[in-house]
XYZ file of C-alpha atoms in Angstrom:
670
model
C 37.724 15.174 13.553
C 39.904 14.275 10.577
C 40.744 10.576 10.600
C 43.459 11.001 7.950
C 45.612 13.420 9.927
C 47.085 13.460 13.392
C 45.212 15.791 15.691
C 44.793 16.433 19.355
C 41.583 14.957 20.683
C 40.033 15.848 24.014
C 38.930 13.146 26.467
C 37.020 14.143 29.580
C 37.942 12.319 32.761
C 36.392 13.749 35.896
C 37.524 17.395 35.965
C 40.860 16.817 34.228
C 41.531 17.179 30.513
C 43.937 14.763 28.862
C 45.384 15.179 25.365
C 46.436 12.167 23.286
C 47.735 11.987 19.754
C 45.134 10.449 17.443
C 45.908 8.823 14.104
C 43.778 7.131 11.465
C 44.938 3.638 12.525
C 43.642 4.216 16.039
C 40.400 5.510 14.611
C 40.037 2.349 12.507
C 40.575 0.145 15.555
C 38.001 2.016 17.645
C 35.334 1.787 14.950
C 36.116 -1.838 14.186
C 35.980 -2.801 17.847
C 32.628 -1.122 18.357
C 31.277 -2.609 15.131
C 32.483 -6.176 15.696
C 31.020 -6.295 19.182
C 27.708 -4.699 18.284
C 27.255 -6.099 14.768
C 28.430 -9.702 15.058
C 29.044 -11.886 12.046
C 28.398 -15.584 11.691
C 31.582 -16.647 13.496
C 31.374 -14.074 16.314
C 29.348 -14.189 19.497
C 27.281 -11.209 20.477
C 29.227 -11.007 23.721
C 32.760 -11.493 22.379
C 35.189 -10.723 25.215
C 37.146 -7.621 24.368
C 40.519 -9.179 25.103
C 39.758 -12.077 22.756
C 39.455 -9.635 19.856
C 42.924 -8.273 20.610
C 44.741 -11.428 21.682
C 43.263 -14.047 19.340
C 45.815 -14.894 16.635
C 42.996 -15.313 14.103
C 41.327 -11.970 14.758
C 41.478 -8.970 12.423
C 45.027 -7.541 12.024
C 43.713 -4.070 12.910
C 43.595 -5.184 16.547
C 47.383 -5.514 16.573
C 47.711 -1.740 16.042
C 47.312 -0.871 19.730
C 47.179 -2.525 23.116
C 43.890 -3.555 24.655
C 44.499 -1.175 27.579
C 44.913 1.805 25.249
C 41.768 0.790 23.403
C 39.836 0.602 26.678
C 41.005 4.068 27.734
C 40.006 5.643 24.433
C 36.654 3.871 24.297
C 35.842 4.844 27.873
C 36.555 8.540 27.441
C 35.866 9.414 23.815
C 33.063 11.948 23.322
C 31.568 13.545 20.227
C 29.864 16.362 22.134
C 30.935 18.836 24.813
C 28.700 18.086 27.782
C 29.694 21.314 29.541
C 27.948 23.495 26.939
C 25.146 21.083 26.071
C 22.537 22.606 28.395
C 23.041 26.047 26.843
C 22.756 24.686 23.320
C 19.634 22.721 24.265
C 17.767 26.021 24.619
C 17.894 26.563 20.859
C 18.712 23.089 19.538
C 16.826 19.954 20.563
C 19.459 17.872 18.746
C 22.319 19.389 20.734
C 24.068 16.076 21.650
C 24.263 14.889 18.029
C 23.691 17.944 15.829
C 27.407 18.444 15.093
C 27.867 14.851 13.860
C 24.494 14.872 12.075
C 25.329 18.059 10.170
C 28.677 16.647 9.034
C 26.953 13.460 7.904
C 24.304 15.336 5.866
C 26.909 17.672 4.410
C 28.910 14.688 3.142
C 25.786 12.964 1.787
C 25.039 16.045 -0.278
C 28.618 16.796 -1.275
C 29.863 13.358 -2.283
C 26.983 12.071 -4.413
C 25.468 13.201 -7.690
C 21.874 11.885 -7.779
C 19.980 10.640 -10.829
C 17.227 12.660 -12.526
C 14.526 11.309 -10.174
C 14.512 11.804 -6.418
C 11.881 11.202 -3.745
C 10.919 12.906 -0.490
C 9.412 10.751 2.240
C 9.488 10.121 5.974
C 11.306 7.406 7.885
C 10.688 6.215 11.443
C 13.895 5.053 13.102
C 12.947 2.644 15.923
C 13.765 4.141 19.326
C 12.131 3.871 22.762
C 14.761 5.581 24.897
C 14.540 8.958 26.603
C 13.831 11.581 23.976
C 11.419 14.515 23.907
C 10.481 14.157 20.255
C 9.732 10.441 19.943
C 6.713 9.975 17.683
C 4.036 7.309 17.420
C 3.249 6.242 13.859
C 0.905 3.210 13.818
C 1.394 2.696 10.075
C 5.114 2.008 10.541
C 6.396 -1.420 11.704
C 8.338 0.067 14.620
C 5.350 2.188 15.831
C 7.598 4.366 18.064
C 10.773 6.168 17.102
C 12.445 9.277 15.712
C 11.032 10.617 12.457
C 13.444 11.714 9.737
C 12.410 13.404 6.501
C 14.607 12.225 3.622
C 15.284 13.219 0.063
C 16.840 10.193 -1.617
C 17.726 8.960 -5.075
C 14.796 6.994 -6.554
C 17.176 4.789 -8.528
C 19.321 3.384 -5.716
C 17.821 4.818 -2.486
C 20.925 6.804 -1.502
C 20.085 9.520 1.016
C 20.904 12.990 -0.327
C 19.522 15.286 2.353
C 17.694 14.696 5.614
C 16.022 16.528 8.474
C 15.139 15.114 11.880
C 11.669 16.071 13.083
C 12.083 17.601 16.553
C 8.501 18.786 16.982
C 7.192 22.297 17.507
C 9.256 24.699 19.578
C 7.710 25.767 22.873
C 5.545 28.846 22.341
C 5.975 28.784 18.566
C 2.825 29.157 16.428
C 1.472 26.203 14.492
C 3.069 26.190 11.058
C 0.807 25.708 8.050
C 1.849 23.483 5.145
C 4.756 22.088 7.113
C 5.240 19.410 4.466
C 5.841 22.037 1.778
C 8.439 23.806 3.900
C 10.244 20.513 4.496
C 10.434 19.853 0.739
C 11.728 23.368 0.086
C 14.479 22.827 2.653
C 15.481 19.351 1.506
C 15.471 20.269 -2.194
C 18.029 23.079 -1.893
C 20.971 20.903 -3.082
C 19.207 20.103 -6.382
C 17.759 23.534 -7.227
C 18.097 24.484 -10.913
C 19.097 20.941 -11.890
C 16.027 19.898 -13.905
C 15.299 16.911 -11.664
C 11.907 15.557 -10.589
C 10.734 15.006 -6.992
C 8.153 12.338 -6.089
C 6.224 12.778 -2.830
C 2.989 11.780 -1.111
C -0.017 13.890 -0.125
C 1.550 15.066 3.147
C 3.840 17.292 1.086
C 2.050 17.939 -2.224
C 0.118 21.086 -3.114
C -0.136 23.403 -6.112
C 1.754 26.269 -4.436
C 4.722 23.953 -3.825
C 4.602 22.803 -7.447
C 4.780 26.412 -8.667
C 7.674 27.166 -6.297
C 9.677 24.158 -7.499
C 9.082 25.063 -11.145
C 10.732 28.416 -10.458
C 13.746 26.415 -9.268
C 13.708 24.229 -12.413
C 12.346 21.226 -10.475
C 9.240 19.222 -11.432
C 6.912 17.452 -9.024
C 4.860 14.238 -9.073
C 2.772 13.407 -6.025
C -0.557 12.386 -4.603
C -2.659 15.253 -3.335
C -5.413 15.366 -0.735
C -8.896 15.560 -2.316
C -10.092 18.173 0.204
C -7.699 20.868 -1.013
C -9.428 23.928 -2.426
C -7.582 23.789 -5.732
C -9.091 20.375 -6.648
C -12.022 20.778 -9.106
C -15.261 18.971 -8.253
C -15.053 16.967 -11.478
C -11.918 15.239 -10.214
C -13.261 14.259 -6.791
C -14.573 10.768 -6.075
C -17.933 9.845 -7.507
C -19.750 6.521 -7.323
C -21.100 7.090 -10.820
C -17.635 6.865 -12.347
C -16.528 3.543 -13.797
C -13.876 1.470 -12.065
C -10.332 2.251 -13.349
C -11.582 5.425 -15.029
C -9.221 8.432 -15.208
C -10.237 12.091 -15.343
C -7.566 14.630 -16.296
C -7.234 18.348 -15.685
C -4.637 20.598 -17.309
C -3.198 24.081 -17.055
C -0.080 25.563 -18.624
C 2.157 24.310 -15.792
C 0.840 20.997 -14.450
C -1.560 18.081 -14.818
C -4.089 16.692 -12.370
C -5.415 13.152 -12.720
C -8.134 11.445 -10.705
C -8.011 7.656 -10.975
C -10.752 5.429 -9.545
C -8.666 2.610 -8.105
C -11.505 1.024 -6.109
C -15.270 1.301 -6.021
C -15.131 3.467 -2.928
C -11.850 5.264 -3.522
C -10.285 7.580 -6.065
C -6.702 8.781 -5.904
C -5.662 12.219 -7.194
C -2.150 13.072 -8.366
C -0.473 16.315 -9.363
C 2.340 16.294 -11.925
C 4.425 19.109 -13.348
C 6.382 16.505 -15.307
C 3.543 15.071 -17.433
C 1.398 17.082 -19.820
C -0.814 14.515 -21.530
C -3.443 11.913 -20.683
C -1.306 8.871 -21.450
C -2.671 5.557 -20.103
C -0.996 2.154 -20.170
C -3.354 0.122 -22.346
C -1.417 -3.064 -21.552
C -2.310 -2.736 -17.883
C -5.570 -4.463 -16.967
C -6.349 -1.628 -14.550
C -5.627 1.062 -17.184
C -3.357 3.075 -14.904
C -2.278 6.532 -16.121
C 1.412 7.093 -16.804
C 1.537 9.537 -13.879
C 0.523 6.784 -11.435
C 2.978 4.303 -12.942
C 5.788 6.845 -12.480
C 4.676 7.515 -8.897
C 4.545 3.804 -8.007
C 7.973 3.202 -9.520
C 9.732 5.963 -7.591
C 7.865 6.148 -4.282
C 8.922 3.137 -2.190
C 12.510 4.049 -1.384
C 12.227 4.667 2.363
C 11.114 1.063 2.886
C 14.156 0.011 0.871
C 16.386 2.288 2.957
C 15.022 0.648 6.102
C 15.644 -2.788 4.618
C 19.207 -1.930 3.626
C 19.832 -0.348 7.011
C 18.530 -3.450 8.771
C 21.472 -5.385 7.315
C 23.632 -3.580 9.892
C 21.230 -3.778 12.797
C 22.871 -4.512 16.125
C 19.805 -6.322 17.381
C 20.500 -10.030 17.774
C 17.400 -12.157 17.442
C 17.322 -15.119 19.821
C 14.633 -17.746 19.414
C 14.016 -21.240 20.788
C 16.037 -24.072 19.201
C 14.311 -26.122 16.536
C 14.198 -29.342 18.551
C 12.297 -27.663 21.400
C 9.958 -26.008 18.870
C 9.130 -29.390 17.335
C 8.622 -30.956 20.760
C 6.190 -28.210 21.737
C 4.285 -28.698 18.487
C 3.438 -32.222 19.650
C 1.393 -30.680 22.457
C -0.833 -28.792 19.991
C -3.764 -30.898 18.778
C -4.929 -28.688 15.905
C -2.742 -29.173 12.806
C -3.367 -25.642 11.519
C -2.304 -24.158 14.850
C 0.846 -26.305 14.761
C 1.648 -24.976 11.295
C 1.074 -21.381 12.374
C 3.388 -21.789 15.359
C 6.178 -23.322 13.278
C 5.891 -20.687 10.536
C 6.002 -17.923 13.151
C 9.304 -19.360 14.395
C 10.624 -19.705 10.836
C 10.116 -16.024 9.934
C 10.477 -14.494 13.402
C 10.601 -11.607 14.308
C 8.192 -10.778 11.442
C 4.612 -11.563 12.396
C 2.788 -13.969 10.040
C -0.147 -11.560 9.630
C 2.226 -8.777 8.566
C 4.073 -11.143 6.252
C 0.984 -12.306 4.363
C -0.500 -8.805 4.224
C 2.559 -6.855 3.089
C 5.130 -9.267 1.633
C 3.616 -12.530 0.380
C 3.574 -12.676 -3.453
C 4.523 -8.973 -3.546
C 8.217 -8.448 -2.818
C 11.362 -10.082 -1.425
C 12.108 -9.921 2.287
C 15.409 -10.257 4.130
C 15.665 -11.264 7.804
C 19.098 -10.650 9.354
C 19.287 -12.288 12.770
C 22.994 -12.052 13.735
C 22.515 -15.450 15.360
C 24.336 -18.235 13.538
C 22.709 -20.923 15.707
C 19.083 -19.969 15.051
C 18.444 -22.829 12.587
C 20.743 -25.370 14.271
C 19.372 -28.885 13.945
C 17.486 -28.271 10.695
C 20.154 -29.785 8.422
C 23.955 -29.782 8.279
C 26.945 -30.804 6.189
C 27.646 -33.673 8.581
C 24.104 -34.975 8.118
C 24.509 -34.677 4.358
C 27.677 -36.766 4.605
C 25.844 -39.352 6.732
C 23.070 -39.578 4.137
C 25.597 -40.189 1.360
C 27.170 -43.010 3.363
C 24.036 -44.739 4.664
C 21.282 -44.140 2.087
C 20.804 -45.027 -1.561
C 21.243 -41.543 -3.032
C 21.053 -41.612 -6.835
C 22.605 -39.045 -9.168
C 19.903 -37.172 -11.098
C 17.128 -38.531 -8.884
C 18.176 -37.366 -5.424
C 21.356 -35.397 -6.093
C 22.532 -32.936 -8.744
C 26.171 -31.899 -9.231
C 26.245 -28.475 -10.901
C 28.537 -25.607 -11.830
C 28.189 -22.140 -13.340
C 31.376 -20.704 -14.787
C 31.826 -17.881 -17.310
C 28.099 -17.754 -17.993
C 27.781 -21.502 -18.664
C 25.558 -23.671 -16.434
C 26.455 -27.389 -16.439
C 25.184 -30.542 -14.724
C 27.801 -33.234 -14.082
C 25.666 -36.175 -12.948
C 27.194 -39.596 -13.643
C 24.858 -42.617 -13.624
C 24.140 -44.679 -10.536
C 24.522 -44.204 -6.817
C 26.159 -41.080 -5.390
C 29.043 -42.571 -3.409
C 30.619 -40.253 -0.825
C 34.110 -40.374 -2.323
C 32.814 -39.396 -5.780
C 30.515 -36.656 -4.469
C 33.154 -35.003 -2.308
C 35.652 -35.124 -5.172
C 33.203 -33.096 -7.283
C 32.795 -30.668 -4.373
C 36.564 -30.203 -3.947
C 36.773 -29.382 -7.661
C 34.319 -26.482 -7.327
C 30.929 -28.113 -7.989
C 27.748 -27.361 -6.039
C 25.702 -30.216 -4.572
C 21.901 -30.024 -4.645
C 20.002 -32.620 -2.618
C 16.599 -32.661 -4.307
C 14.444 -34.272 -1.633
C 16.138 -34.078 1.774
C 12.826 -34.945 3.436
C 13.285 -38.506 2.168
C 16.475 -38.882 4.233
C 16.149 -36.408 7.140
C 13.405 -36.904 9.723
C 13.748 -33.282 10.885
C 13.255 -31.846 7.400
C 10.305 -34.201 6.855
C 8.799 -33.092 10.167
C 9.115 -29.376 9.340
C 7.692 -29.672 5.829
C 4.788 -31.914 6.818
C 3.726 -29.382 9.448
C 4.077 -26.323 7.199
C 1.949 -27.815 4.412
C -1.083 -27.457 6.694
C -0.580 -23.679 6.649
C -0.172 -23.294 2.898
C -2.813 -25.814 1.830
C -0.259 -26.870 -0.749
C 2.653 -29.280 -0.934
C 5.765 -27.944 0.778
C 9.063 -29.172 -0.612
C 12.745 -28.495 -0.073
C 16.161 -28.655 -1.700
C 19.494 -28.275 0.064
C 22.445 -26.548 -1.623
C 26.063 -27.055 -0.574
C 28.439 -24.701 -2.395
C 32.252 -24.504 -2.054
C 33.996 -21.130 -1.590
C 34.465 -18.814 -4.591
C 31.985 -20.696 -6.781
C 28.452 -20.422 -8.156
C 26.320 -23.434 -8.971
C 23.356 -21.988 -10.860
C 22.656 -19.334 -13.475
C 20.261 -16.421 -12.796
C 16.671 -17.652 -13.116
C 13.218 -17.397 -11.579
C 11.128 -20.189 -10.080
C 7.449 -21.125 -10.057
C 7.374 -21.464 -6.260
C 7.387 -19.190 -3.216
C 10.931 -19.601 -1.874
C 12.221 -19.337 1.706
C 16.030 -19.512 1.623
C 17.230 -20.615 5.070
C 20.980 -20.149 5.548
C 22.329 -22.992 7.696
C 26.125 -22.714 7.451
C 28.675 -20.257 6.091
C 27.476 -17.370 3.952
C 26.413 -16.566 0.405
C 26.195 -13.452 -1.732
C 22.655 -13.052 -3.148
C 21.220 -10.771 -5.812
C 17.475 -10.531 -6.471
C 15.933 -8.758 -9.483
C 12.427 -7.605 -10.317
C 10.416 -9.585 -12.895
C 11.315 -8.212 -16.321
C 7.671 -7.693 -17.331
C 4.154 -8.165 -15.973
C 3.908 -11.473 -17.869
C 6.710 -12.867 -15.669
C 5.067 -11.899 -12.390
C 3.822 -14.953 -10.435
C 4.566 -17.307 -13.353
C 3.181 -20.824 -13.716
C 6.505 -22.277 -14.812
C 10.170 -21.698 -13.993
C 12.357 -19.744 -16.397
C 15.254 -20.713 -18.583
C 18.739 -19.732 -17.443
C 19.458 -16.038 -17.974
C 22.698 -14.263 -18.758
C 23.861 -11.281 -16.737
C 23.242 -9.105 -19.801
C 19.537 -10.041 -19.618
C 19.212 -8.472 -16.181
C 19.008 -4.950 -14.842
C 20.148 -3.710 -11.470
C 19.278 -5.927 -8.471
C 16.592 -4.639 -6.121
C 18.180 -6.561 -3.252
C 21.818 -7.478 -2.770
C 23.034 -8.989 0.458
C 25.325 -11.513 2.098
C 23.182 -14.162 3.743
C 24.830 -15.580 6.850
C 23.976 -18.549 9.052
C 20.702 -17.854 10.858
C 19.388 -15.466 8.186
C 16.386 -15.976 5.904
C 15.637 -14.621 2.432
C 12.166 -14.822 0.884
C 11.278 -14.045 -2.706
C 8.040 -14.687 -4.611
C 7.845 -16.727 -7.787
C 8.951 -14.715 -10.793
C 11.719 -12.778 -9.022
C 15.037 -13.512 -10.719
C 17.824 -14.485 -8.340
C 21.370 -15.780 -8.207
C 23.765 -16.634 -5.391
C 27.530 -17.060 -5.314
C 29.912 -18.084 -2.565
C 32.531 -15.740 -1.166
C 36.223 -16.762 -1.074
C 36.405 -17.156 2.695
C 33.521 -19.556 3.417
C 31.391 -22.355 2.024
C 27.601 -22.140 2.037
C 24.861 -24.563 3.035
C 21.265 -23.470 2.720
C 17.905 -25.157 2.419
C 15.195 -23.672 0.227
C 11.704 -24.381 1.563
C 9.184 -24.010 -1.261
C 5.417 -24.022 -1.690
C 2.502 -22.793 -3.810
C 3.548 -24.507 -7.028
C 0.568 -24.543 -9.433
C -1.733 -23.267 -6.683
C -3.181 -20.123 -8.280
C -6.612 -19.084 -9.509
C -5.740 -20.136 -13.028
C -5.016 -23.665 -11.761
C -8.415 -23.786 -10.067
C -10.113 -22.502 -13.242
C -8.266 -25.168 -15.190
C -10.328 -27.698 -13.215
C -13.478 -25.599 -13.091
C -14.084 -24.447 -16.668
C -14.091 -27.843 -18.414
C -16.530 -29.162 -15.819
C -18.723 -26.044 -16.138
C -18.767 -26.402 -19.926
C -19.772 -30.045 -19.684
C -22.644 -29.245 -17.301
C -23.800 -26.304 -19.437
C -23.792 -28.478 -22.565
C -25.995 -31.018 -20.818
C -28.450 -28.565 -19.224
C -28.734 -25.573 -21.609
C -29.767 -25.907 -25.235
C -28.169 -22.551 -26.135
C -24.726 -24.117 -25.766
C -25.736 -26.910 -28.151
C -27.146 -24.691 -30.902
C -25.204 -24.790 -34.158
C -22.807 -22.107 -35.362
C -23.945 -19.806 -38.221
C -23.589 -21.484 -41.603
C -21.357 -18.735 -42.969
C -19.295 -17.874 -39.876
C -16.050 -18.844 -41.600
C -16.680 -16.073 -44.156
C -16.321 -13.275 -41.602
C -14.580 -14.774 -38.536
C -11.039 -16.010 -38.017
C -7.645 -14.315 -38.145
C -7.861 -13.750 -41.872
C -11.025 -11.683 -41.326
C -9.835 -9.816 -38.197
C -9.721 -6.465 -40.041
C -13.029 -7.046 -41.846
C -15.770 -4.466 -41.201
C -18.888 -6.619 -41.017
C -21.800 -6.306 -38.532
C -21.983 -10.080 -38.343
C -18.605 -10.102 -36.540
C -20.056 -8.006 -33.723
C -23.091 -10.249 -33.399
C -20.903 -13.353 -33.315
C -18.613 -11.879 -30.641
C -21.595 -10.746 -28.533
C -22.994 -14.274 -28.640
C -19.689 -15.782 -27.489
C -19.397 -13.286 -24.613
C -23.006 -13.967 -23.605
C -22.353 -17.722 -23.397
C -19.144 -17.161 -21.406
C -21.040 -15.057 -18.852
C -23.791 -17.666 -18.712
C -21.188 -20.371 -18.193
C -20.556 -19.020 -14.697
C -24.047 -20.155 -13.676
C -23.010 -23.776 -14.221
C -19.593 -23.586 -12.566
C -19.245 -26.364 -9.934
C -16.902 -24.359 -7.732
C -16.961 -26.735 -4.755
C -16.337 -29.764 -6.963
C -13.364 -28.027 -8.574
C -11.966 -27.141 -5.143
C -12.360 -30.782 -4.161
C -10.251 -31.727 -7.181
C -7.533 -29.344 -6.016
C -7.763 -30.867 -2.534
C -7.392 -34.327 -4.057
C -4.183 -33.240 -5.781
C -2.922 -31.773 -2.512
C -3.567 -35.025 -0.657
C -1.785 -36.931 -3.423
C 1.310 -34.681 -3.349
C 1.648 -33.863 0.342
C 3.965 -35.587 2.786
C 2.651 -38.202 5.218
C 1.850 -36.637 8.582
C 4.141 -36.861 11.558
C 2.654 -39.167 14.179
C 2.325 -37.825 17.694
C 2.127 -40.127 20.749
C -1.613 -39.472 20.900
C -2.002 -40.736 17.354
C 0.141 -43.796 18.011
C -2.208 -45.204 20.656
C -5.269 -44.835 18.412
C -3.890 -46.034 15.057
C -2.810 -49.304 13.534
C -0.218 -48.697 10.864
C 2.694 -50.235 9.036
C 5.779 -48.282 8.053
C 7.260 -48.946 4.668
C 9.120 -46.331 2.622
C 8.764 -43.729 5.374
C 9.990 -44.327 8.894
C 7.505 -43.278 11.548
C 8.645 -40.227 13.453
C 7.218 -39.937 16.953
C 7.268 -36.550 18.638
């Protein structure tokens, strides 16, 4: 079907065949109608009446191109497959109902895109539980059940180049050996003789495939199963090998490397792209360059799934926040209350999956297609009420900011933030950041005080109100784990990887970056009301408002200064003090002449005394662990937590057993 030309299109109605003239405008309307009803946006209901789309004066102009009756006729009868010949085609093609459309789609993917020098082959499980003979169960995938598709995609931007749906073994056909290799050979046809590299996992990789691809001017990097006959014994796992040790094997075409990643596990990779034993000495785990390349280019299918989920038609419906908070009052255990609230916050992702696969590792985007999911959390009207009723101070409780032409500015005048002044700043394109909404909103206070029991760390929040077509903050990274909860409108977000390992999980927030400091974003999306975006500390991010809507979001944050290094900051001074009191070795004097051979000025000096001095220091550091008061240091961290955390929300059960007086904080009773 050619949407750019007028053609005759067949519609089946009972036994009659009707011919109507089809043009590209009609095609646009059909697709837009199906899309708008199945993929709702923030201002559309999931069950938008069809006639409202066509008759509403504010709806998309495309709906004025035809009558609603004509649309209904076309939608009711349009088919992309001839049902009369389907049974015959099913005998040789399990994809008979969709194979024609699928083949056109793959042909265009291959024809219209020129991939980068690095591509990846992997498998994707598309969630599906309908009637289908080749549904597969894959427990390692989030969906568990679905249709498996083998993809070759661009490692740089995750664009699908070629794909093949797995339909299972044909009836009576023999079992095919090295099926993974045959899949790669089929998918790689469009890039033969192009000099590109393919990354793959051990389902596909073997030496024979590597030799075949080299004949087609394609290199290979992939993990390989240790039980393959071509793997030498010296490269297989051995308990005698040191942790993070690499063993290399070479021939004139490829390189094998065996890397001991864990005490009980070694991983083996085959590369026709690398021909040396290069190891990253800056990496604490001393990973070979082959593994670094593999890790960098392997994870694209997960990204494809994430990008595809942006257009999911599944609307997530959860309980309203007020009923969630009421039900929490029935739970006596504070940790269980926190778990229940966090499960609602990140639903439909399960908390166990979140902390195992996402927490501190990578950003996550939850598209709900339900603009009312977070209703009651906070709103523009509540913000306006706070400005009118409470003593909100510029610079203390409220920041007025702008980011224009690469310049980030704060426009805080002194004194109280009066509504007239604040809204004048907003109308002139400034963003409004309420720094501690929990001080003014009982609902925000309630949510944060419950969540802090889960994280064992203070949970804070800021709200951000941004006018259309503006940006309030420069690109930067934070020192907190951030949950961006979109409450109203929508916002365009870009998230970037940390620029180096030293910026991963940082202790402090960054300075403002310029766009020229950044690479390509790893996640770019439009966050709409009801959606949630999570990113770990250290991930650079920026958000700007689109021309057609304002944005209100609240960022829930936690885990500031709550890392191992912060615990050791309490532990090591105490351990050193105890060791100095109990062990005379720590109190012995330094060598009389140590300044003659130690220090930066003597760093290049070849003197055996330097080795002895260093050995002594390392010995005392190891011995220091014996005096470490771990529990006492943890108690110090707990003391800081109790100092920083919010007062608890009082339930009716607590009220009858406590005598209290409310001062700065009003008492909220569930």
